[in-house]
PDB file of C-alpha atoms in Angstrom:
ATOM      1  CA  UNK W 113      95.358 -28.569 -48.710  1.00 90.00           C
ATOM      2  CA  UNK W 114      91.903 -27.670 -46.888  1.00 94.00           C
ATOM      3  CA  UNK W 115      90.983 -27.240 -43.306  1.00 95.00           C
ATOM      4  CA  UNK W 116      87.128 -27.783 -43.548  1.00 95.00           C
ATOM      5  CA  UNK W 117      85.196 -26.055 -40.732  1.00 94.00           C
ATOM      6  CA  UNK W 118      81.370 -25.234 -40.602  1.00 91.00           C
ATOM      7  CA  UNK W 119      78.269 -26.152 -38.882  1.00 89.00           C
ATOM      8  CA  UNK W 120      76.726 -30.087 -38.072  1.00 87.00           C
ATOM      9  CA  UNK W 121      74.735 -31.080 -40.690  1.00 87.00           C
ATOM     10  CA  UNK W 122      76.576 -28.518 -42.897  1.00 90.00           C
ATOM     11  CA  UNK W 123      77.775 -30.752 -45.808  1.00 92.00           C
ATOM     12  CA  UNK W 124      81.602 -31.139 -44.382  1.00 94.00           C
ATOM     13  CA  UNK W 125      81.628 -34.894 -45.121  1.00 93.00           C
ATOM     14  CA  UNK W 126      79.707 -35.218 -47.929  1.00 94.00           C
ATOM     15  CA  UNK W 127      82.010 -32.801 -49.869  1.00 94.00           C
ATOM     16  CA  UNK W 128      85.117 -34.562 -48.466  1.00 94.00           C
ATOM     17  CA  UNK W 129      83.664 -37.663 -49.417  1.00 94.00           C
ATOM     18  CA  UNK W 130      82.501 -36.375 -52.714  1.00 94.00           C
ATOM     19  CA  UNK W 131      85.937 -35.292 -53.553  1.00 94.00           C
ATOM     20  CA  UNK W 132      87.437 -39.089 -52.668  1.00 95.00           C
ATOM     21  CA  UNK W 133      84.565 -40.320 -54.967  1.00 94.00           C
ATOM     22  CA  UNK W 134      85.619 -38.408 -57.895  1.00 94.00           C
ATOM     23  CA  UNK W 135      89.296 -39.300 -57.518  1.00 95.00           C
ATOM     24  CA  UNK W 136      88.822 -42.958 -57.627  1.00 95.00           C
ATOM     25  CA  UNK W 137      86.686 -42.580 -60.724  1.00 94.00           C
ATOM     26  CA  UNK W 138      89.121 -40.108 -62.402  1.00 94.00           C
ATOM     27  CA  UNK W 139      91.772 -42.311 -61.970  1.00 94.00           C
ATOM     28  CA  UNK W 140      89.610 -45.678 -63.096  1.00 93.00           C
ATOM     29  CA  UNK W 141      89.145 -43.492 -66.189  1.00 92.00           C
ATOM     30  CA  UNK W 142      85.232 -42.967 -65.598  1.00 92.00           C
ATOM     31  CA  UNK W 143      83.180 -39.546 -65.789  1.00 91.00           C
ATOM     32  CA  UNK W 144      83.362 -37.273 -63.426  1.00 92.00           C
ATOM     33  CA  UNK W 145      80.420 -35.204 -62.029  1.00 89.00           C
ATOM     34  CA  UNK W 146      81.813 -32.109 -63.469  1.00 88.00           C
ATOM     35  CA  UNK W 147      81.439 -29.609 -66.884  1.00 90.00           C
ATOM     36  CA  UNK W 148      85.366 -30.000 -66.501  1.00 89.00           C
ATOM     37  CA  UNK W 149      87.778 -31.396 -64.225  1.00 88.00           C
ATOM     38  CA  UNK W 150      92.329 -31.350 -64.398  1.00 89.00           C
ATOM     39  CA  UNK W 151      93.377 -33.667 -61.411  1.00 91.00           C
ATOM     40  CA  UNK W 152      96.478 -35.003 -60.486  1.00 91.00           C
ATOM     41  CA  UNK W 153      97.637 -38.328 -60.284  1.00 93.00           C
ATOM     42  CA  UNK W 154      97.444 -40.183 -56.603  1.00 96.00           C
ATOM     43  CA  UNK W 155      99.077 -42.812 -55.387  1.00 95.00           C
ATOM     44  CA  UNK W 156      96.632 -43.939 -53.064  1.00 95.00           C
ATOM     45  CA  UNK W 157      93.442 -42.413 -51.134  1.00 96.00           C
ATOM     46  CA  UNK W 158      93.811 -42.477 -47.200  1.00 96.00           C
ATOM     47  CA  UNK W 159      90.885 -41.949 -44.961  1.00 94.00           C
ATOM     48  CA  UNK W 160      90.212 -41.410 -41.850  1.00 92.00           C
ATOM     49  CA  UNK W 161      86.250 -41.027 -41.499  1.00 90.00           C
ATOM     50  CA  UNK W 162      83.253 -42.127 -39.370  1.00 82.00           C
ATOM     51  CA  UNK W 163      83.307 -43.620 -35.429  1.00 77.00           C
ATOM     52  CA  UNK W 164      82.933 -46.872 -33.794  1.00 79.00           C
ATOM     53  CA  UNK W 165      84.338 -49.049 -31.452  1.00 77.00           C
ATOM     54  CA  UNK W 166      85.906 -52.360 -32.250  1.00 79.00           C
ATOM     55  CA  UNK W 167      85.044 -54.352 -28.946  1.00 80.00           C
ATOM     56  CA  UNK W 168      85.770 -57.859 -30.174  1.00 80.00           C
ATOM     57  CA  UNK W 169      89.388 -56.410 -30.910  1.00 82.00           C
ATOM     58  CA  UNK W 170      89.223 -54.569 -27.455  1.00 84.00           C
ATOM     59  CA  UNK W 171      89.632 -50.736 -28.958  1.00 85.00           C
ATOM     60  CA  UNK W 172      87.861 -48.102 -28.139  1.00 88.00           C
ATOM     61  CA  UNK W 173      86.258 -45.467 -30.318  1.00 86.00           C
ATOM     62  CA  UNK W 174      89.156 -43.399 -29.982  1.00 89.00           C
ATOM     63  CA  UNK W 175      91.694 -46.063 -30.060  1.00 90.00           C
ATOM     64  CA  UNK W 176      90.193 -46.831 -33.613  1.00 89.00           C
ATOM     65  CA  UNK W 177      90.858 -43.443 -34.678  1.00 91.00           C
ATOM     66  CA  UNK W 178      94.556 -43.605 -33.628  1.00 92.00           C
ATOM     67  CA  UNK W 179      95.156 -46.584 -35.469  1.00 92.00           C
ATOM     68  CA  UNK W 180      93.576 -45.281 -38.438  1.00 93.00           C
ATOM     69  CA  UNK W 181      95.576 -42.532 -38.061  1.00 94.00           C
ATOM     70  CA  UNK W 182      98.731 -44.812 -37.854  1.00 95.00           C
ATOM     71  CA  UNK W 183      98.360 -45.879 -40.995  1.00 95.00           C
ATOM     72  CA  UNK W 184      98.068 -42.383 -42.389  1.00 96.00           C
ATOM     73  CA  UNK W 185     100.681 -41.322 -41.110  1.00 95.00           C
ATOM     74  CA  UNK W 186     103.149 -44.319 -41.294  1.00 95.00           C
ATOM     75  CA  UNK W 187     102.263 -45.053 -45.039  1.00 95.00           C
ATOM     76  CA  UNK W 188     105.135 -45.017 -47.465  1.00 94.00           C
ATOM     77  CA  UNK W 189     103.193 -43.092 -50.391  1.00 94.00           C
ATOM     78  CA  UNK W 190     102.127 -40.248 -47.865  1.00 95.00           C
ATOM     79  CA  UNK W 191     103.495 -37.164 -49.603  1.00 94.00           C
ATOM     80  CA  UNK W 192     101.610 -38.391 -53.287  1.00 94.00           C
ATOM     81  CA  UNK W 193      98.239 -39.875 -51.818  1.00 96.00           C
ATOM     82  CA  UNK W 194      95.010 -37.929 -50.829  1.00 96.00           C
ATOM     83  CA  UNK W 195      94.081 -37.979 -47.331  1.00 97.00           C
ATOM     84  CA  UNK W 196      90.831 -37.475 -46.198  1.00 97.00           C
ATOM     85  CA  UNK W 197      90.701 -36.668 -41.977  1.00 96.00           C
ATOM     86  CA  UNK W 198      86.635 -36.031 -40.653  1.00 93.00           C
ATOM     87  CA  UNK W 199      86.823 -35.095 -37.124  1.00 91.00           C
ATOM     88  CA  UNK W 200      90.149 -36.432 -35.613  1.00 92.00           C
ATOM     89  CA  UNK W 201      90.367 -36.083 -31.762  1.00 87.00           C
ATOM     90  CA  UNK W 202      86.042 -36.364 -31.538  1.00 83.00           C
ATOM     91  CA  UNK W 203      86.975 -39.742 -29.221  1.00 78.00           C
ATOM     92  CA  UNK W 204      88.153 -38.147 -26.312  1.00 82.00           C
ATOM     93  CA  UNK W 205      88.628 -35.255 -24.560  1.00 80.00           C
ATOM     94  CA  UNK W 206      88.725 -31.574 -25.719  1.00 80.00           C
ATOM     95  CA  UNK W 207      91.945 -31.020 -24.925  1.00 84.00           C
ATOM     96  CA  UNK W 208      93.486 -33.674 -25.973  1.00 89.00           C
ATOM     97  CA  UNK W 209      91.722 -34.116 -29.349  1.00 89.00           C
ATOM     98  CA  UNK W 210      92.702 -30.435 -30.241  1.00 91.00           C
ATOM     99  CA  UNK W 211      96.355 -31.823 -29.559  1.00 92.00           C
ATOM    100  CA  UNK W 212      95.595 -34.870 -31.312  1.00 93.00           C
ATOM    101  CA  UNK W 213      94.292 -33.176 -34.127  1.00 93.00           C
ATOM    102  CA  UNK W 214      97.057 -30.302 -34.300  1.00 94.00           C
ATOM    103  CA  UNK W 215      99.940 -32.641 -34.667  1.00 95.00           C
ATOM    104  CA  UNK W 216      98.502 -34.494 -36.857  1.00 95.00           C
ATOM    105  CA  UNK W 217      97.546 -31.959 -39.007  1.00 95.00           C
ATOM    106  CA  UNK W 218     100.988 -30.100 -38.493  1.00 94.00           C
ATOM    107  CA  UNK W 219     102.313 -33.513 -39.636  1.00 95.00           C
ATOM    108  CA  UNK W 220     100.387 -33.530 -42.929  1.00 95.00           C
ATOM    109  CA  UNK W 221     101.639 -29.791 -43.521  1.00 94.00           C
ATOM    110  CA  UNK W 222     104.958 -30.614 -43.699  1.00 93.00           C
ATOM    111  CA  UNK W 223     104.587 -34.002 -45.565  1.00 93.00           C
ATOM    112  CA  UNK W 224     103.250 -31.693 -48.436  1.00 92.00           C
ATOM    113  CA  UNK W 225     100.394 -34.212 -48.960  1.00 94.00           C
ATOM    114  CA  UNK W 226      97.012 -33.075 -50.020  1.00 95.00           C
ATOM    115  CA  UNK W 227      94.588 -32.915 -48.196  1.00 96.00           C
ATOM    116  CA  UNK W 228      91.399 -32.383 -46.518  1.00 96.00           C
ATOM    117  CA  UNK W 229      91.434 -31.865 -42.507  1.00 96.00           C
ATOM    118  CA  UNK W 230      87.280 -31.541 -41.525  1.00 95.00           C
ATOM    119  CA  UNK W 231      87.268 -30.616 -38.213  1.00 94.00           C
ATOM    120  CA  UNK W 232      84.682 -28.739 -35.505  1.00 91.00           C
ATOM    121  CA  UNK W 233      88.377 -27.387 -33.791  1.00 90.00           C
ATOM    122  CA  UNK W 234      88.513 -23.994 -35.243  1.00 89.00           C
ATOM    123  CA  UNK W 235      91.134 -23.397 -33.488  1.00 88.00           C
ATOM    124  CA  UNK W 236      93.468 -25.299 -35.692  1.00 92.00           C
ATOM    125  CA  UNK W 237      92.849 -22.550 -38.270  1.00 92.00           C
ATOM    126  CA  UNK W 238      94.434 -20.040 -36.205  1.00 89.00           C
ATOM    127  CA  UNK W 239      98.014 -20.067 -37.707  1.00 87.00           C
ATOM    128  CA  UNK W 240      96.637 -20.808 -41.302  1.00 88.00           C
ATOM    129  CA  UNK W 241      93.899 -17.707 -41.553  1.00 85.00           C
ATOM    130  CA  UNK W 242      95.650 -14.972 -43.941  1.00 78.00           C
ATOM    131  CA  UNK W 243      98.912 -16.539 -43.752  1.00 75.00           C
ATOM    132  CA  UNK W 244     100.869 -15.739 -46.854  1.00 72.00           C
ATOM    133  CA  UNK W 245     104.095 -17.987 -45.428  1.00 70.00           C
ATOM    134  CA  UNK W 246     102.333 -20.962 -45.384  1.00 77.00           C
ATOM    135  CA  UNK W 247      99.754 -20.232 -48.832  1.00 78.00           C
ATOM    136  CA  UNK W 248      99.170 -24.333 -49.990  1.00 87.00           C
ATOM    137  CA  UNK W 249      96.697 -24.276 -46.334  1.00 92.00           C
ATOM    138  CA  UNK W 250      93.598 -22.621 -47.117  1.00 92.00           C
ATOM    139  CA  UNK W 251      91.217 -22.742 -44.370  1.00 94.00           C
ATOM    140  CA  UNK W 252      87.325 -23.196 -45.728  1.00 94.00           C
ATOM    141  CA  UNK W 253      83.742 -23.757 -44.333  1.00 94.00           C
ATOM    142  CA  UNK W 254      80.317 -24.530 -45.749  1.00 93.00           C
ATOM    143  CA  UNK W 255      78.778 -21.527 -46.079  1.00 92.00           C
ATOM    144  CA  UNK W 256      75.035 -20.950 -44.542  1.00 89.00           C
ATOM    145  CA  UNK W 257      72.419 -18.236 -44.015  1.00 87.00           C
ATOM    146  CA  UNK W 258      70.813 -17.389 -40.681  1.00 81.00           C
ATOM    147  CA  UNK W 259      67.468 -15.536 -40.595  1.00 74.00           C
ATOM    148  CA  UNK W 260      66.693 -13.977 -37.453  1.00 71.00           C
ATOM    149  CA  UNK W 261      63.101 -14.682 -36.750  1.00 57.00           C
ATOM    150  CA  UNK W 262      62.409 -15.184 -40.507  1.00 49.00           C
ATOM    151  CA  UNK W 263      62.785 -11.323 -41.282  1.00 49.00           C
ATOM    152  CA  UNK W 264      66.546 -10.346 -41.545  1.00 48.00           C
ATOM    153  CA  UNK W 265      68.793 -12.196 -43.039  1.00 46.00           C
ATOM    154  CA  UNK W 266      72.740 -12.896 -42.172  1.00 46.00           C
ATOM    155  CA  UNK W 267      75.158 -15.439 -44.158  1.00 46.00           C
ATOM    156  CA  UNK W 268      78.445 -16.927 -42.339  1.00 47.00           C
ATOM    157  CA  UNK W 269      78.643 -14.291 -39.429  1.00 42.00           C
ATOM    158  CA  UNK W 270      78.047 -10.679 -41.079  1.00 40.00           C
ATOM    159  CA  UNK W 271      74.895  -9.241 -41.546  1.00 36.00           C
ATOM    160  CA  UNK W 272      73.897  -9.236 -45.702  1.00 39.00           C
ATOM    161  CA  UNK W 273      71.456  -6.934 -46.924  1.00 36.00           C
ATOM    162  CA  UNK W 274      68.070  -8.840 -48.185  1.00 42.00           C
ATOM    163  CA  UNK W 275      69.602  -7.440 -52.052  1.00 36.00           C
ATOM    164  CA  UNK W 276      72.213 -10.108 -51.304  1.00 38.00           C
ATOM    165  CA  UNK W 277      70.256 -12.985 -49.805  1.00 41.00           C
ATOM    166  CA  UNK W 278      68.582 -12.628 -53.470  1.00 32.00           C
ATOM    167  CA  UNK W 279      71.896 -13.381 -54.914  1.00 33.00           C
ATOM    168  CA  UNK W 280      72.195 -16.543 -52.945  1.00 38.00           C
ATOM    169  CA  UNK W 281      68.913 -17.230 -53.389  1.00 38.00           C
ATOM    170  CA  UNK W 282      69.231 -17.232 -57.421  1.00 37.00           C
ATOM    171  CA  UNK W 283      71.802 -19.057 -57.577  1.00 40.00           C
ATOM    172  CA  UNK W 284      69.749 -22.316 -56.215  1.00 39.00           C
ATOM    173  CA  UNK W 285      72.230 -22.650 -53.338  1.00 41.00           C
ATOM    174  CA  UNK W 286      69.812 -21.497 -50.323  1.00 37.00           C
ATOM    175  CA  UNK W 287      66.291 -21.965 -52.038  1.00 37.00           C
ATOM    176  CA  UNK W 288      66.835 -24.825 -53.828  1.00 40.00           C
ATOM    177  CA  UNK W 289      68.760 -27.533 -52.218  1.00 51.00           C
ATOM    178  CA  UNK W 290      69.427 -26.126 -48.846  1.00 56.00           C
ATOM    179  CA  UNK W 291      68.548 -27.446 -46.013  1.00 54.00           C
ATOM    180  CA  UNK W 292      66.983 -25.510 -42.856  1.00 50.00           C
ATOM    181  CA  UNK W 293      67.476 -25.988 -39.113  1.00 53.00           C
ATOM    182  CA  UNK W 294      64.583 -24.173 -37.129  1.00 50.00           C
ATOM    183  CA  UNK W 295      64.920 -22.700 -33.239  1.00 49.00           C
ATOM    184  CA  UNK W 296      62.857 -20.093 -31.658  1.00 53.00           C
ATOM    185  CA  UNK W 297      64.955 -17.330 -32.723  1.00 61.00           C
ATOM    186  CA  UNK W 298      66.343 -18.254 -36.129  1.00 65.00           C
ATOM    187  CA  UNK W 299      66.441 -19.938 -39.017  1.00 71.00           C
ATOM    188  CA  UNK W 300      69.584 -21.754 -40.180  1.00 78.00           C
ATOM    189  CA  UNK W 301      69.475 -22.339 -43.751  1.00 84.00           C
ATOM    190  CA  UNK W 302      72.477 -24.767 -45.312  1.00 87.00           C
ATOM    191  CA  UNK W 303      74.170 -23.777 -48.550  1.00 92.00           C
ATOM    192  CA  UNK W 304      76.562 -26.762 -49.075  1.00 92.00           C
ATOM    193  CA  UNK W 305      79.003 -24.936 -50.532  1.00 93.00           C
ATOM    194  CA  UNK W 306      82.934 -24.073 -49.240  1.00 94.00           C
ATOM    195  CA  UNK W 307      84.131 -20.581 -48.805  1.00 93.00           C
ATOM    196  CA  UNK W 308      87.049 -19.176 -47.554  1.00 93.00           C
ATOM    197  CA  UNK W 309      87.250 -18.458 -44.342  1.00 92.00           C
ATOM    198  CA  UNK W 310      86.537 -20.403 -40.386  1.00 93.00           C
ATOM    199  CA  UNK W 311      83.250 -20.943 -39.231  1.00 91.00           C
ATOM    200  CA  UNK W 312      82.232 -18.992 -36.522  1.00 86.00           C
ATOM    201  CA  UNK W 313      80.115 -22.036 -34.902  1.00 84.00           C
ATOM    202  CA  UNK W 314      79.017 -25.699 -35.126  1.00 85.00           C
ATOM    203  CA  UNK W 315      75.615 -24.726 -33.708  1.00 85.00           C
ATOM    204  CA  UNK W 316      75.304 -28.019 -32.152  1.00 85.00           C
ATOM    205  CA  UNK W 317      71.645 -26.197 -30.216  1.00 85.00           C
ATOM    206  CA  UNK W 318      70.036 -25.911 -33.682  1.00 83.00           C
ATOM    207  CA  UNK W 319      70.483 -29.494 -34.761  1.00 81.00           C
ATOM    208  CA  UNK W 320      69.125 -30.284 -31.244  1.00 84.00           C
ATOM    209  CA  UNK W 321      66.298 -28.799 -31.736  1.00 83.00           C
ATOM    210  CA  UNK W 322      65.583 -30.293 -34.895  1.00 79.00           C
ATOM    211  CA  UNK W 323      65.864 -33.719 -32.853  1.00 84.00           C
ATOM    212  CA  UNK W 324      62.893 -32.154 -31.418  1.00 88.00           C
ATOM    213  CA  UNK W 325      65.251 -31.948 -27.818  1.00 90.00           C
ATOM    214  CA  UNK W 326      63.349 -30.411 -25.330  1.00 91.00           C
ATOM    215  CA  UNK W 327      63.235 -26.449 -25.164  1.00 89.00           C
ATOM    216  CA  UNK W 328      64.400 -26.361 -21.583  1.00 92.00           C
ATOM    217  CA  UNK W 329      67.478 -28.932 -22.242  1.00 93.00           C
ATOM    218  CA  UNK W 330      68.271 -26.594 -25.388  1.00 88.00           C
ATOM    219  CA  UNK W 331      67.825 -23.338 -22.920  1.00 90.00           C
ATOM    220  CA  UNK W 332      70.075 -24.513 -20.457  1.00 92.00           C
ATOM    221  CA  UNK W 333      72.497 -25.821 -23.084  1.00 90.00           C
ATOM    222  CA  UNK W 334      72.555 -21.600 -24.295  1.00 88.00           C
ATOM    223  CA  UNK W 335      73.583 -21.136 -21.241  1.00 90.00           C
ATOM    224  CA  UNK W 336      76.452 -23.438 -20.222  1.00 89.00           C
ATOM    225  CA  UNK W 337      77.679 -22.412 -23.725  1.00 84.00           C
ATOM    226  CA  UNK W 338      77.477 -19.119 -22.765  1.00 85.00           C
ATOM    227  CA  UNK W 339      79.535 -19.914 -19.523  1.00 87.00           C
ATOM    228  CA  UNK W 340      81.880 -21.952 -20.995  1.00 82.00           C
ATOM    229  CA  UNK W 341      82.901 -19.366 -23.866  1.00 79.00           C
ATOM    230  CA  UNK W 342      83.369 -16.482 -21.473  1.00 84.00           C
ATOM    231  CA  UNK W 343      85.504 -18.376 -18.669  1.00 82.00           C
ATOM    232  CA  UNK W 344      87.950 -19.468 -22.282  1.00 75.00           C
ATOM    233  CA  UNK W 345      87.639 -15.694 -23.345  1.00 74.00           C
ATOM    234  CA  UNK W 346      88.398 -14.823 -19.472  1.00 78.00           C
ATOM    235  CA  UNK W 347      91.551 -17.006 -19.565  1.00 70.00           C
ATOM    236  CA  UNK W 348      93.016 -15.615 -22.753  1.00 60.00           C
ATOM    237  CA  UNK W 349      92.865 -12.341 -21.483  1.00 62.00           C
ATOM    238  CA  UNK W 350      94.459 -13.309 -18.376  1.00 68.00           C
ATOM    239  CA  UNK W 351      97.650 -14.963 -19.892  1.00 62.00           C
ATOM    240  CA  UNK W 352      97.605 -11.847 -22.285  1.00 58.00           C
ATOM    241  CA  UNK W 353      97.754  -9.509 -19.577  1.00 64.00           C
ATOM    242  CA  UNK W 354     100.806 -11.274 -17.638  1.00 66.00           C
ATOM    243  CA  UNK W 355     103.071 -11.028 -20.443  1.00 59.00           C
ATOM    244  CA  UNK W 356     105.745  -8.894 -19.910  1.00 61.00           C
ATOM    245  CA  UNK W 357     105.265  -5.472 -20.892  1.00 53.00           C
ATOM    246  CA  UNK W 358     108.471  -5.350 -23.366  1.00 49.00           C
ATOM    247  CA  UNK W 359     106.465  -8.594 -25.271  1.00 49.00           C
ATOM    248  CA  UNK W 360     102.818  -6.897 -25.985  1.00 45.00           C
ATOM    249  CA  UNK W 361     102.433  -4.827 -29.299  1.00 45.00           C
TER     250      UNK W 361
END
């Protein structure tokens, strides 16, 4: 089972929808797009993917994702299909997606389904991240490089030495099909491939300003970010710090 983080544009539903893709074929007794491939068996594939309203039905955008979800999570064959889940909890509010999205995926935990959860919450990972008690979750994200001002290179969030950006470069991923996201300060290069790990960002300003958004929307966008982040970082902190004292280690 996967928890799929990583940045917009990244390649997050293309792989999960690349993996559905070679199930159904597998299992129709087609090639696969693979030198080799062992698979299990699957009862069924259940998806939960894309968003739109159904207004002649009177549902919302989010009220279509609950029902999809319904039927995920009501089906019969749960614990032997594949479930796919892109975004759950995108519909409405932050809050209440994350606890949308949390239940649900605590729900597919313990069905012992497999699965893959994509999801811009990275929150979710939090119990999952170097958690030997709970080993069949492994939490992933699509791996990228960012280039600060074109010079020096960084991949995911630590700084690699321009040695390594070779490496990625030779291997095809970040020269050869990857795809780059351009703002005044850096370069985001795509890599389309998963890696362990949660990514550190969905850097939602870079695809802006691909859309060619205007620099001073972008700007200010920085900087309600930046607001937004500290007054959640503030808030932490504060619950931390009235714990009792017999309760902190």
């Amino acid at each position: 089972a996967w928890i799929l983080t990583g940045a917009n544009m990244g390649g997050k539903s293309a792989l999960m929808r690349a993996v559905g893709q070679t199930i159904l074929l597998a299992q129709m007794g087609s090639y696969v797009c693979a030198t080799k491939a062992q698979l299990p068996i699957f009862t069924s594939i259940l998806c939960r993917m894309g968003s739109s309203d159904q207004l002649l039905e009177n549902n919302s955008t989010f009220m279509s994702e609950m029902h999809e979800t319904r039927d995920i999570v009501d089906s019969k064959d749960l614990s032997t299909s594949l479930v796919l889940v892109d975004e759950l909890g995108r519909g409405t509010s932050s809050y209440d997606g994350v606890a949308v999205a949390s239940s649900t995926l605590s729900y597919l935990i313990h069905s012992r389904c497999c699965f893959i959860f994509v999801t811009h919450f990275s929150s979710l990972c939090e119990p999952y991240v170097n958690n030997d008690s709970c080993a069949a979750v492994q939490c992933k994200y699509m791996s990228f490089v960012i280039e600060e001002n074109l010079r020096n290179s960084s991949t995911c969030s630590g700084v690699r030495s321009d040695d390594e950006k070779a490496v990625h470069d030779d291997d095809g991923d970040a020269a050869g099909g990857g795809r780059s996201i351009n703002s005044s300060s850096r370069r985001l290069r795509f890599l389309f491939r998963a890696v362990d790990g949660v990514s550190p960002s969905s850097f939602g300003v870079e695809v802006a300003a691909q859309a060619n958004i205007s620099a001073s929307v972008r700007a200010l966008a920085c900087v309600k970010s930046a607001e937004m982040e500290r007054r959640e970082a503030i808030g932490v902190l504060n619950k931390f710090l009235r714990r009792p004292a017999h309760t902190i280690k």
